Coordinates of C-alpha atoms and ligand atoms in Angstrom, one line a residue:
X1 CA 24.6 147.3 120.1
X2 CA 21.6 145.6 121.6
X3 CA 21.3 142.9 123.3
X4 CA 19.0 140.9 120.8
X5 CA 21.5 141.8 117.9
X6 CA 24.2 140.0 119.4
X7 CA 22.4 136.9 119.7
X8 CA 23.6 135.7 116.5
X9 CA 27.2 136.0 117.1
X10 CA 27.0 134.3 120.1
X11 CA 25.0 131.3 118.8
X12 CA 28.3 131.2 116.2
X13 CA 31.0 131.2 119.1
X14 CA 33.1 128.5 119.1
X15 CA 32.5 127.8 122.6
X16 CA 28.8 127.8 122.5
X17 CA 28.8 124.9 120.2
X18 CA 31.3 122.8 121.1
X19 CA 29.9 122.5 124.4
X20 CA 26.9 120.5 125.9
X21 CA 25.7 119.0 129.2
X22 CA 24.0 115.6 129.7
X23 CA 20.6 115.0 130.3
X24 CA 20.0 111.6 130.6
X25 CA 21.0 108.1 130.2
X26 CA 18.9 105.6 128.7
X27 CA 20.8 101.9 129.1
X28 CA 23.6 102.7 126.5
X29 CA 23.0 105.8 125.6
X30 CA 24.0 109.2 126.8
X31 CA 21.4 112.0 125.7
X32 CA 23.3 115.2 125.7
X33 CA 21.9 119.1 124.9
X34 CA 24.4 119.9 122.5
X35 CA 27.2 120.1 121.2
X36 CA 27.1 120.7 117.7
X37 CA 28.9 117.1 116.2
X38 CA 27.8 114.8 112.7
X39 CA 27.6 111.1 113.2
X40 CA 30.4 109.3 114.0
X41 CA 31.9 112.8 115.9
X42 CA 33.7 111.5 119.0
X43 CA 32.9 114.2 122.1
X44 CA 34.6 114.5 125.5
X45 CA 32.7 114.0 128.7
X46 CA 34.0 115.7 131.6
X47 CA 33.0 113.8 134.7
X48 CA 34.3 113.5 138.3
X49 CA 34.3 116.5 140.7
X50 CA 38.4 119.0 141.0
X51 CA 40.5 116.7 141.9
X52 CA 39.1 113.7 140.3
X53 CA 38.5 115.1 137.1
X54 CA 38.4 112.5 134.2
X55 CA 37.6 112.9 130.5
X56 CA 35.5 109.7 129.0
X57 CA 35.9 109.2 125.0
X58 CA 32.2 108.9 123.6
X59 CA 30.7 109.0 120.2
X60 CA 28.0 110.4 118.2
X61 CA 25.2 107.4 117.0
X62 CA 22.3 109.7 116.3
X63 CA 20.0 112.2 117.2
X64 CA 16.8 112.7 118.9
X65 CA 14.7 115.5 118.7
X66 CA 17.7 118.4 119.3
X67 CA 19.6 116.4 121.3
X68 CA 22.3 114.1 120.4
X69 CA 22.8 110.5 121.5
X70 CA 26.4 109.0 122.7
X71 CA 27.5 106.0 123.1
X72 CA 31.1 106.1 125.2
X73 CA 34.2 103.6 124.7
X74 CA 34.0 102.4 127.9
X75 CA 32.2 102.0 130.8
X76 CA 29.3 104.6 131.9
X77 CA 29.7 104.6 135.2
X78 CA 30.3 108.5 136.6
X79 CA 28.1 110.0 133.8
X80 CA 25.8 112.2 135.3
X81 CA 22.7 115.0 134.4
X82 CA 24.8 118.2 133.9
X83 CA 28.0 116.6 132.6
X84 CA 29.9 118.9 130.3
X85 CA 30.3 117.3 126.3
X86 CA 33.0 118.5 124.4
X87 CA 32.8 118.4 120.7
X88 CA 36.2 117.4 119.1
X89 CA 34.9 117.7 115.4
X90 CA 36.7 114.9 114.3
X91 CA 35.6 111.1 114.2
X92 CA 37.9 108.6 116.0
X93 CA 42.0 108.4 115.4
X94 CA 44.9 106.3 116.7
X95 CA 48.7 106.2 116.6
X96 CA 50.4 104.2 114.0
X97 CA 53.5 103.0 112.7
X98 CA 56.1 100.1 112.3
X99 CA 57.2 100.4 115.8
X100 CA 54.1 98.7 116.9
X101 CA 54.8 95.4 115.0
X102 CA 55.1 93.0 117.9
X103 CA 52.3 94.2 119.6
X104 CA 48.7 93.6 121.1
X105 CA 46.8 96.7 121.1
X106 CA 42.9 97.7 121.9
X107 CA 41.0 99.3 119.4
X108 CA 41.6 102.8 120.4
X109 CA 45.5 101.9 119.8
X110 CA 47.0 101.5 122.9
X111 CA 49.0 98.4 124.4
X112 CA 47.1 96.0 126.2
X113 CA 50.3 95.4 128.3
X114 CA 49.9 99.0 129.9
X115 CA 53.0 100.5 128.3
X116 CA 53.4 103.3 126.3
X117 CA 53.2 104.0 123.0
X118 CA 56.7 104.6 120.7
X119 CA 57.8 108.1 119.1
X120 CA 57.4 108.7 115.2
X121 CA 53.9 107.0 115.0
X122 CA 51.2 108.7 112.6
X123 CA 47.3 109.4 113.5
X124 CA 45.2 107.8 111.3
X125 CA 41.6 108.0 111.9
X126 CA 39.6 104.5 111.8
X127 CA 37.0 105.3 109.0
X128 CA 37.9 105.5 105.1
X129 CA 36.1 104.9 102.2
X130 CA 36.9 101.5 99.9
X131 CA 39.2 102.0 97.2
X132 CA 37.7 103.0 94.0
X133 CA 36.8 99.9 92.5
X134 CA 37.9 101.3 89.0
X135 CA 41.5 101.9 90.4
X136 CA 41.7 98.9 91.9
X137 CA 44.6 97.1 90.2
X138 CA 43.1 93.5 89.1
X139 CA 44.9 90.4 91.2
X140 CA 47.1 87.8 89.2
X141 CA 49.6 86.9 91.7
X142 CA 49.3 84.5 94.3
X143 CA 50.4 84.6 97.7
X144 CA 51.7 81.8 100.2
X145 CA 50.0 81.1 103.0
X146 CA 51.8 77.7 104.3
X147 CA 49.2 76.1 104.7
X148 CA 49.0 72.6 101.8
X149 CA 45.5 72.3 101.0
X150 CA 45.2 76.0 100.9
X151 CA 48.2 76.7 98.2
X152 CA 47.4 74.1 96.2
X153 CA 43.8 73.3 95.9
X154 CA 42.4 76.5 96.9
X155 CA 45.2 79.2 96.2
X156 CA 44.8 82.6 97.5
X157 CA 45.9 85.7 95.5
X158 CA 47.3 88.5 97.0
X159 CA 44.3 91.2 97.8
X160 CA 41.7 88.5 97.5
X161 CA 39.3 88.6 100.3
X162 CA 38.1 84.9 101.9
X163 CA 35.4 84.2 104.5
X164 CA 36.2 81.3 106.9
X165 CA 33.0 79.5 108.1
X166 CA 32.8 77.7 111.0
X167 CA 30.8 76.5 113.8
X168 CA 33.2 76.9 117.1
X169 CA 36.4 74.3 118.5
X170 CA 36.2 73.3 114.6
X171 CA 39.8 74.9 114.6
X172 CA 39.2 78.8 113.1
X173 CA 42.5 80.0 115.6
X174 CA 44.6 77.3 115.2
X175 CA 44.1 77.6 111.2
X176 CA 44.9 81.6 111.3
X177 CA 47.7 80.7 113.7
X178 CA 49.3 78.8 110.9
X179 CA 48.7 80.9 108.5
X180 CA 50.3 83.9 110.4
X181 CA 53.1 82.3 111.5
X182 CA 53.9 80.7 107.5
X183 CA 52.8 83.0 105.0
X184 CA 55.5 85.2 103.2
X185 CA 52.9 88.6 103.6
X186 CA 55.0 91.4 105.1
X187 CA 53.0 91.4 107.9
X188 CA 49.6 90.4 109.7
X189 CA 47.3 92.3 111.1
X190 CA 44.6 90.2 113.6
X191 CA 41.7 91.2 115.0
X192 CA 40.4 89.2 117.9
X193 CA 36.6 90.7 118.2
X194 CA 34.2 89.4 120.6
X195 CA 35.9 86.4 121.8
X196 CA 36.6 85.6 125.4
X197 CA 39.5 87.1 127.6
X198 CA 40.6 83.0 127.9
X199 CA 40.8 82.5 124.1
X200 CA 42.5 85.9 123.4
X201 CA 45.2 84.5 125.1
X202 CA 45.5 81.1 124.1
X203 CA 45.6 82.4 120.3
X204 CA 48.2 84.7 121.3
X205 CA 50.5 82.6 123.3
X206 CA 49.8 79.3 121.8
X207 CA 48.1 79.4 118.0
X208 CA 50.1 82.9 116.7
X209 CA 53.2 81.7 119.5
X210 CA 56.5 84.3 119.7
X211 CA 57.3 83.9 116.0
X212 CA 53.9 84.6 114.8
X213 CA 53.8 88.0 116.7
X214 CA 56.7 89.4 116.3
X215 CA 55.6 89.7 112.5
X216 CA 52.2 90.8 113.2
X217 CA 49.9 93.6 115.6
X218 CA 46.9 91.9 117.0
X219 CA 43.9 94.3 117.6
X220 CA 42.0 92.7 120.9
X221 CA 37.8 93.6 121.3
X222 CA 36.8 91.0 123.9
X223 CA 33.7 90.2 124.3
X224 CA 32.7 92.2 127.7
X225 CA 34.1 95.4 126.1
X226 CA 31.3 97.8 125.0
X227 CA 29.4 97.0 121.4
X228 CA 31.6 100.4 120.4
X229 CA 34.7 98.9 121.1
X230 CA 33.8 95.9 119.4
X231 CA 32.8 97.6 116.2
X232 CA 35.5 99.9 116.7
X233 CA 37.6 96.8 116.8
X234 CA 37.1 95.9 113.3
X235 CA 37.3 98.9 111.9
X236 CA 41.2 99.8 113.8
X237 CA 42.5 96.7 113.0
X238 CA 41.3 97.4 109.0
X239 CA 42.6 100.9 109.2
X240 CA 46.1 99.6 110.5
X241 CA 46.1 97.4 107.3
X242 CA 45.5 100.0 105.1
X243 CA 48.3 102.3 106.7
X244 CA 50.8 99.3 105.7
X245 CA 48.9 98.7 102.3
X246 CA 50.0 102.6 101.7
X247 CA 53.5 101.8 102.5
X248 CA 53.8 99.2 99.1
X249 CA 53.4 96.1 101.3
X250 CA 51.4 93.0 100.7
X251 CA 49.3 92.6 104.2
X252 CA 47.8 89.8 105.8
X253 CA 44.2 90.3 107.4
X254 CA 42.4 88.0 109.9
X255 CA 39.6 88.9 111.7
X256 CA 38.3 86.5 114.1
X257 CA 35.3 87.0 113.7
X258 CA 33.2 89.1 111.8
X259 CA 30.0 87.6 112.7
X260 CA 30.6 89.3 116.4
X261 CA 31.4 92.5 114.7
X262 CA 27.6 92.4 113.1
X263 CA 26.3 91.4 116.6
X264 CA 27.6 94.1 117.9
X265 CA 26.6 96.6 115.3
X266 CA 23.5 94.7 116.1
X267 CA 23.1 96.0 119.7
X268 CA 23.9 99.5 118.9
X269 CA 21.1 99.6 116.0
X270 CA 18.5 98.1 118.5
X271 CA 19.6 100.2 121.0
X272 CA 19.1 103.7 119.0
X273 CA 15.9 101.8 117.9
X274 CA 16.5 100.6 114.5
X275 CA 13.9 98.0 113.7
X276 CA 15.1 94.4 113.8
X277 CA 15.0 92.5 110.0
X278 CA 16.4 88.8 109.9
X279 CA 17.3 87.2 113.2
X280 CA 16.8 90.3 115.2
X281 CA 19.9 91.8 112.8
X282 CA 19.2 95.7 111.9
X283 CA 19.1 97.4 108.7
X284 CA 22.5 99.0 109.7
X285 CA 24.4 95.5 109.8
X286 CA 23.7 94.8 106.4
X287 CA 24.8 98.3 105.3
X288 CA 27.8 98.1 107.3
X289 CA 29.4 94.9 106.6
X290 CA 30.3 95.4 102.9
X291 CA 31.3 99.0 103.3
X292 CA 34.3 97.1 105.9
X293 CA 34.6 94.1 103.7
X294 CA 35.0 96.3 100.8
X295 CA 38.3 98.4 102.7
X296 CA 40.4 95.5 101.9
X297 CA 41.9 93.8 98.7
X298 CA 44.1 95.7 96.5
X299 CA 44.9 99.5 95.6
X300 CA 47.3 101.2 93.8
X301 CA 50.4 100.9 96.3
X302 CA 50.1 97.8 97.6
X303 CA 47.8 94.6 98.7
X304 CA 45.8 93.2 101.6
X305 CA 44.7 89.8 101.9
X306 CA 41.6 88.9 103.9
X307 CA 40.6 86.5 105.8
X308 CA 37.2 87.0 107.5
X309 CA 35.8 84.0 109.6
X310 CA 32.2 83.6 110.1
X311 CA 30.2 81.7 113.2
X312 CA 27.8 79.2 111.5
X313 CA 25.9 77.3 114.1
X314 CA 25.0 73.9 113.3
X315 CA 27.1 74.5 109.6
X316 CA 23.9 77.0 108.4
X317 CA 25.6 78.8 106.0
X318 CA 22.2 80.3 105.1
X319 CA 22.5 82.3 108.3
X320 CA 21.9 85.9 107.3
X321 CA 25.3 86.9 108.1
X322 CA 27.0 83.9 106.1
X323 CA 24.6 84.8 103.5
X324 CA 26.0 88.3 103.1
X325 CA 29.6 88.0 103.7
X326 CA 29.6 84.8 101.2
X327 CA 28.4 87.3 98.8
X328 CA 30.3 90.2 98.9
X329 CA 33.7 88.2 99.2
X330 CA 35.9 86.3 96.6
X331 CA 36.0 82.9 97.8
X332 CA 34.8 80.9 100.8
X333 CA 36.7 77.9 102.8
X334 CA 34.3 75.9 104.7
X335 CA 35.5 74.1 108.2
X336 CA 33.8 70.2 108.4
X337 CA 33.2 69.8 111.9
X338 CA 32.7 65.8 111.1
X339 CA 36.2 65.9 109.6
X340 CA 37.2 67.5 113.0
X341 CA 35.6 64.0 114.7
X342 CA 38.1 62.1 112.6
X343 CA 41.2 63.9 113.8
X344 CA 41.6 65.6 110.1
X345 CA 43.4 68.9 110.5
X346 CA 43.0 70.7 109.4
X347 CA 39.1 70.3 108.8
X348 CA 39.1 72.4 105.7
X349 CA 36.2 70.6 104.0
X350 CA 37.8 71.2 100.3
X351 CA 34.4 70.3 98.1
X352 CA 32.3 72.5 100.0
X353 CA 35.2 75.6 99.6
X354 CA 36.1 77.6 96.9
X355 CA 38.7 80.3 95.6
X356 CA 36.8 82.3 92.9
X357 CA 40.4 83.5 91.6
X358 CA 42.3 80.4 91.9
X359 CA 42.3 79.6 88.3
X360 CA 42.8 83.6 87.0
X361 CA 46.6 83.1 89.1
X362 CA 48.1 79.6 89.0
X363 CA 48.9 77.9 85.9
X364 CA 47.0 75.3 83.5
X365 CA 48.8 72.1 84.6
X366 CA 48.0 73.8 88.6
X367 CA 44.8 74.2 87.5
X368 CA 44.1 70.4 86.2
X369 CA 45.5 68.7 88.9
X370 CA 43.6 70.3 91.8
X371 CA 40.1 69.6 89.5
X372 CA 41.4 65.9 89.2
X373 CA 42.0 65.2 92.8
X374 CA 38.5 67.2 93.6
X375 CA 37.4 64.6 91.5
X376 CA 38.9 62.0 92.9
X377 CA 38.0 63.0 96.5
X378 CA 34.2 63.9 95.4
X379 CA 34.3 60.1 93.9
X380 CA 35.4 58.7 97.2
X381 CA 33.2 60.3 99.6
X382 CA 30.1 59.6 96.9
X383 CA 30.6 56.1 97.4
X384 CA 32.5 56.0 100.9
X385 CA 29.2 54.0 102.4
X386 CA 29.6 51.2 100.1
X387 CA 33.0 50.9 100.4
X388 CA 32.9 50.5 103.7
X389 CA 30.7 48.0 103.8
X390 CA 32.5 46.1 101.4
X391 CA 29.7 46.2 99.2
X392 CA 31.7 47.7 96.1
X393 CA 33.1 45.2 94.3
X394 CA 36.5 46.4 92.7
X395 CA 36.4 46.3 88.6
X396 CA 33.4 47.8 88.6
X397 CA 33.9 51.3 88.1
X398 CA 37.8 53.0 87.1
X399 CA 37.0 55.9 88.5
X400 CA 36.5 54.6 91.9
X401 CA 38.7 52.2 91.8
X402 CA 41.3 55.1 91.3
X403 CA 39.5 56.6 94.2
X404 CA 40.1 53.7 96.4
X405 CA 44.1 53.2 95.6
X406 CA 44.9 57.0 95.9
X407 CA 42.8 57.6 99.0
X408 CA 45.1 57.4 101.8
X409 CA 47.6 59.5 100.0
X410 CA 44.6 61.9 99.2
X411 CA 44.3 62.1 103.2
X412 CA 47.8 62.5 104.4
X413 CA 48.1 65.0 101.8
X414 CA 45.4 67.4 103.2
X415 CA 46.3 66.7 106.9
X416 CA 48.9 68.8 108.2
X417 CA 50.2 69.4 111.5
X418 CA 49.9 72.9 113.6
X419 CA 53.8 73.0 113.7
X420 CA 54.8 72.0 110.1
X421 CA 55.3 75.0 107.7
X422 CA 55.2 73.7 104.0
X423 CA 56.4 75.8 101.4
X424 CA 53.7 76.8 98.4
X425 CA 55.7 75.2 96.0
X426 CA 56.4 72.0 97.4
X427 CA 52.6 72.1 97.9
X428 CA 52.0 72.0 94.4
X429 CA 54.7 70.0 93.5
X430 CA 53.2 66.9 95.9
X431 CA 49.7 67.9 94.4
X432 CA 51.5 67.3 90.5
X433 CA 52.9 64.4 91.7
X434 CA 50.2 62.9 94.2
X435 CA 47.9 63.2 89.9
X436 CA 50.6 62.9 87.7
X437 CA 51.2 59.1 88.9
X438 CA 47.0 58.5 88.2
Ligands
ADP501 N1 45.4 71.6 112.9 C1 45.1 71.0 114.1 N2 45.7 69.9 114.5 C2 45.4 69.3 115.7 N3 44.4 69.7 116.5 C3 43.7 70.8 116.1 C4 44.0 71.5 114.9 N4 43.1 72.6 114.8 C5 42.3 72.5 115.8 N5 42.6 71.5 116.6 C6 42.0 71.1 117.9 O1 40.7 71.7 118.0 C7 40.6 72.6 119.1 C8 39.9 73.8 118.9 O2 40.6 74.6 117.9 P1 40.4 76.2 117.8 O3 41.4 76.6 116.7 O4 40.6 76.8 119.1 O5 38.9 76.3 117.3 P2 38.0 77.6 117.1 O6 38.9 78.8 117.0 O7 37.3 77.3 115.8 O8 37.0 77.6 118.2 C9 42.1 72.8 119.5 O9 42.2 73.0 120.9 C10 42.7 71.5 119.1 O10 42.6 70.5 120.1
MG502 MG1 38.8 80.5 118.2

């Protein structure tokens, strides 16, 4: 055979195209010559010289011209021209199972704490397509969260998915904190993305505390890890509720927040040079969030229940970001930093925030007791000004006058403190009763 014939064959060996070498590195990026890999392909970089030999996890983020572009886990530091890339075929995977309840994990899926990972765990890979939304069994049940104002004014049902908006120190991690440590869900799953090392552990140790964690995995992207990890972040701690949803169990998501996890798909777009739309924010965000957003909520075998918190500086909830998670979610609880001034915790600002699904999964008399006391509370605040200037005169209107006598019960019955787990129905049993004496 000639030399020219066997061309062909060789170009199909394995090992021609599942190797490549590195050619340059442009900020972020790692330009490599091969090897044949699809978006989303993670690739092996050997690097380090005999007996230093290391392997750095990168993945494919597009192409240019015939090369492909990388972008690695972690740091870049020993990448250099001439660097062998090893295809794996596959897009990223991690190790799962129950054994790692308890624990604080990165998103590749390994303990933060150093140790090792336990036997029996399964690989699951950290991409999957949404549910079919024509299989998706329709949500009628609710679920507790142990929170008061929640259960009863703005009840959650189990696989709804709620965005949490915020500006920051309005009380986001002390509110999930609750949350995880009361609700009956089988278990939590949290992911910390983008915040600082400082508040990692503060949520940890003191919002989610012992009790909290030994019920739940927490999925840690801080916010000096690489814009991959971030991203990568979200997407691990979604895949780990799924792998529970599977197994017939109701899950609880948090993710704190998802406003860094677009920032950080941010950088990577601008960075393979996607042009910048609204607020610098690429194309890709906007594609992205929903298809992760839309991951949760129900399927056939079980349930997971979202809650997704969103930055809003200066309470803009027309922020792009706002703007698209408000829409693609089913219900939206809105954090008052002035009701933060006043010491009310916490500072869920209950006329601004809504369930969409509250009234599909409580009951009638539920239902007309939490309009009532929106009522009530709407009344009071409308006319708050006057009243405090004494300048209502009492008689004059019912409604406010109602307003005015009920008021300080109104208050004490949305405050609740960090450490006082209240059942969902003694929630709504206070609500009936708080109404049912109008
Ligand atoms: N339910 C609450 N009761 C009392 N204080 C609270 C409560 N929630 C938040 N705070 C106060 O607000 C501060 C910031 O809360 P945090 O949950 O860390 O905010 P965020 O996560 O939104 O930045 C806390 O350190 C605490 O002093
Ligand atoms: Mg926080």
């Amino acid at each position: 055979m000639k030399a020219k014939e066997l061309l062909p064959f060789i170009s199909e060996l394995d090992t021609y195209k599942k190797y490549g070498r590195v050619k340059r590195v442009v900020g972020l990026m790692i330009e490599s010559q091969g090897p044949e890999s699809s978006i989303g392909d993670v690739c092996h970089i050997h690097v380090g010289v005999k007996s230093k030999k290391k392997i750095i996890r990168a993945e494919v983020v597009g192409f240019k011209e015939e090369n492909i572009i990388l972008m690695p886990y972690t740091e870049l530091n020993e990448i250099a021209p001439g660097c062998l890339v090893e295809a794996t075929m596959r897009p990223l995977e991690f190790k799962i199972g129950s054994a790692m309840i308890g624990s604080v994990i990165d998103p590749l899926g390994l303990p933060l704490d150093g140790s090792g990972l336990p036997k029996g765990l399964a690989t699951v890979g950290t991409e999957r397509v949404p549910p079919n939304p024509m299989e998706r069994p329709p949500i009628n049940e609710s679920i507790e969260v142990g929170v008061r104002l929640i259960d009863s004014l703005l009840t959650v049902g189990k696989g709804q998915r709620v965005g949490i908006f915020a500006g920051s120190g309005v009380g986001k991690s002390t509110l999930l904190g609750m949350i995880a440590r009361n609700t009956t869900a089988d278990i939590n799953v949290i992911g910390l993305i983008g915040e600082r090392g400082r508040e990692v552990r503060e949520f940890i140790e003191r919002d989610l505390g012992p009790e909290g964690l030994s019920r739940s995995i927490v999925v840690v992207a801080t916010s000096d890890s690489p814009a991959l990890m971030r991203i990568k972040g979200a997407y691990t701690a979604t895949a780990i509720a799924e792998y529970f949803r599977d197994k017939g169990l109701n899950v609880m998501l948090m993710m704190d927040s998802v406003t860094r996890v677009a920032m950080a798909q941010r950088e990577i777009g601008l960075a393979v040079g996607e042009p910048p739309t609204t607020k610098g924010y690429t194309p890709s965000v906007f594609a992205t969030l929903p298809k992760l957003l839309e991951r949760t909520g129900t399927n056939q075998l079980g349930t997971i229940t979202a809650f997704y918190t969103v930055l809003v500086d200066g309470d803009d909830m027309n922020e792009p970001i706002a703007d698209t998670v408000r829409g693609i979610l089913d219900g939206h609880f809105v954090l008052d930093r002035s009701l933060a001034n006043k010491g009310q915790y916490p500072a869920v600002n209950v006329l601004k925030s809504i369930s969409r699904l509250m009234n599909q999964i409580v009951d009638e008399e539920h239902v007309k007791c939490a309009e009532k006391f929106r009522e009530m509370l709407a009344k009071y605040i409308e006319n708050e000004d006057l009243i405090n200037i004494g300048a209502y005169k009492r008689g004059s209107s019912k409604e406010i006058d109602e307003a005015i006598r009920k008021y300080p019960e109104i208050i004490s019955f949305l405050k609740q403190a960090v450490d006082e787990p209240v059942s969902k129905q003694d929630s709504v049993n206070r609500l009936i009763s708080l109404i049912g004496s109008v």
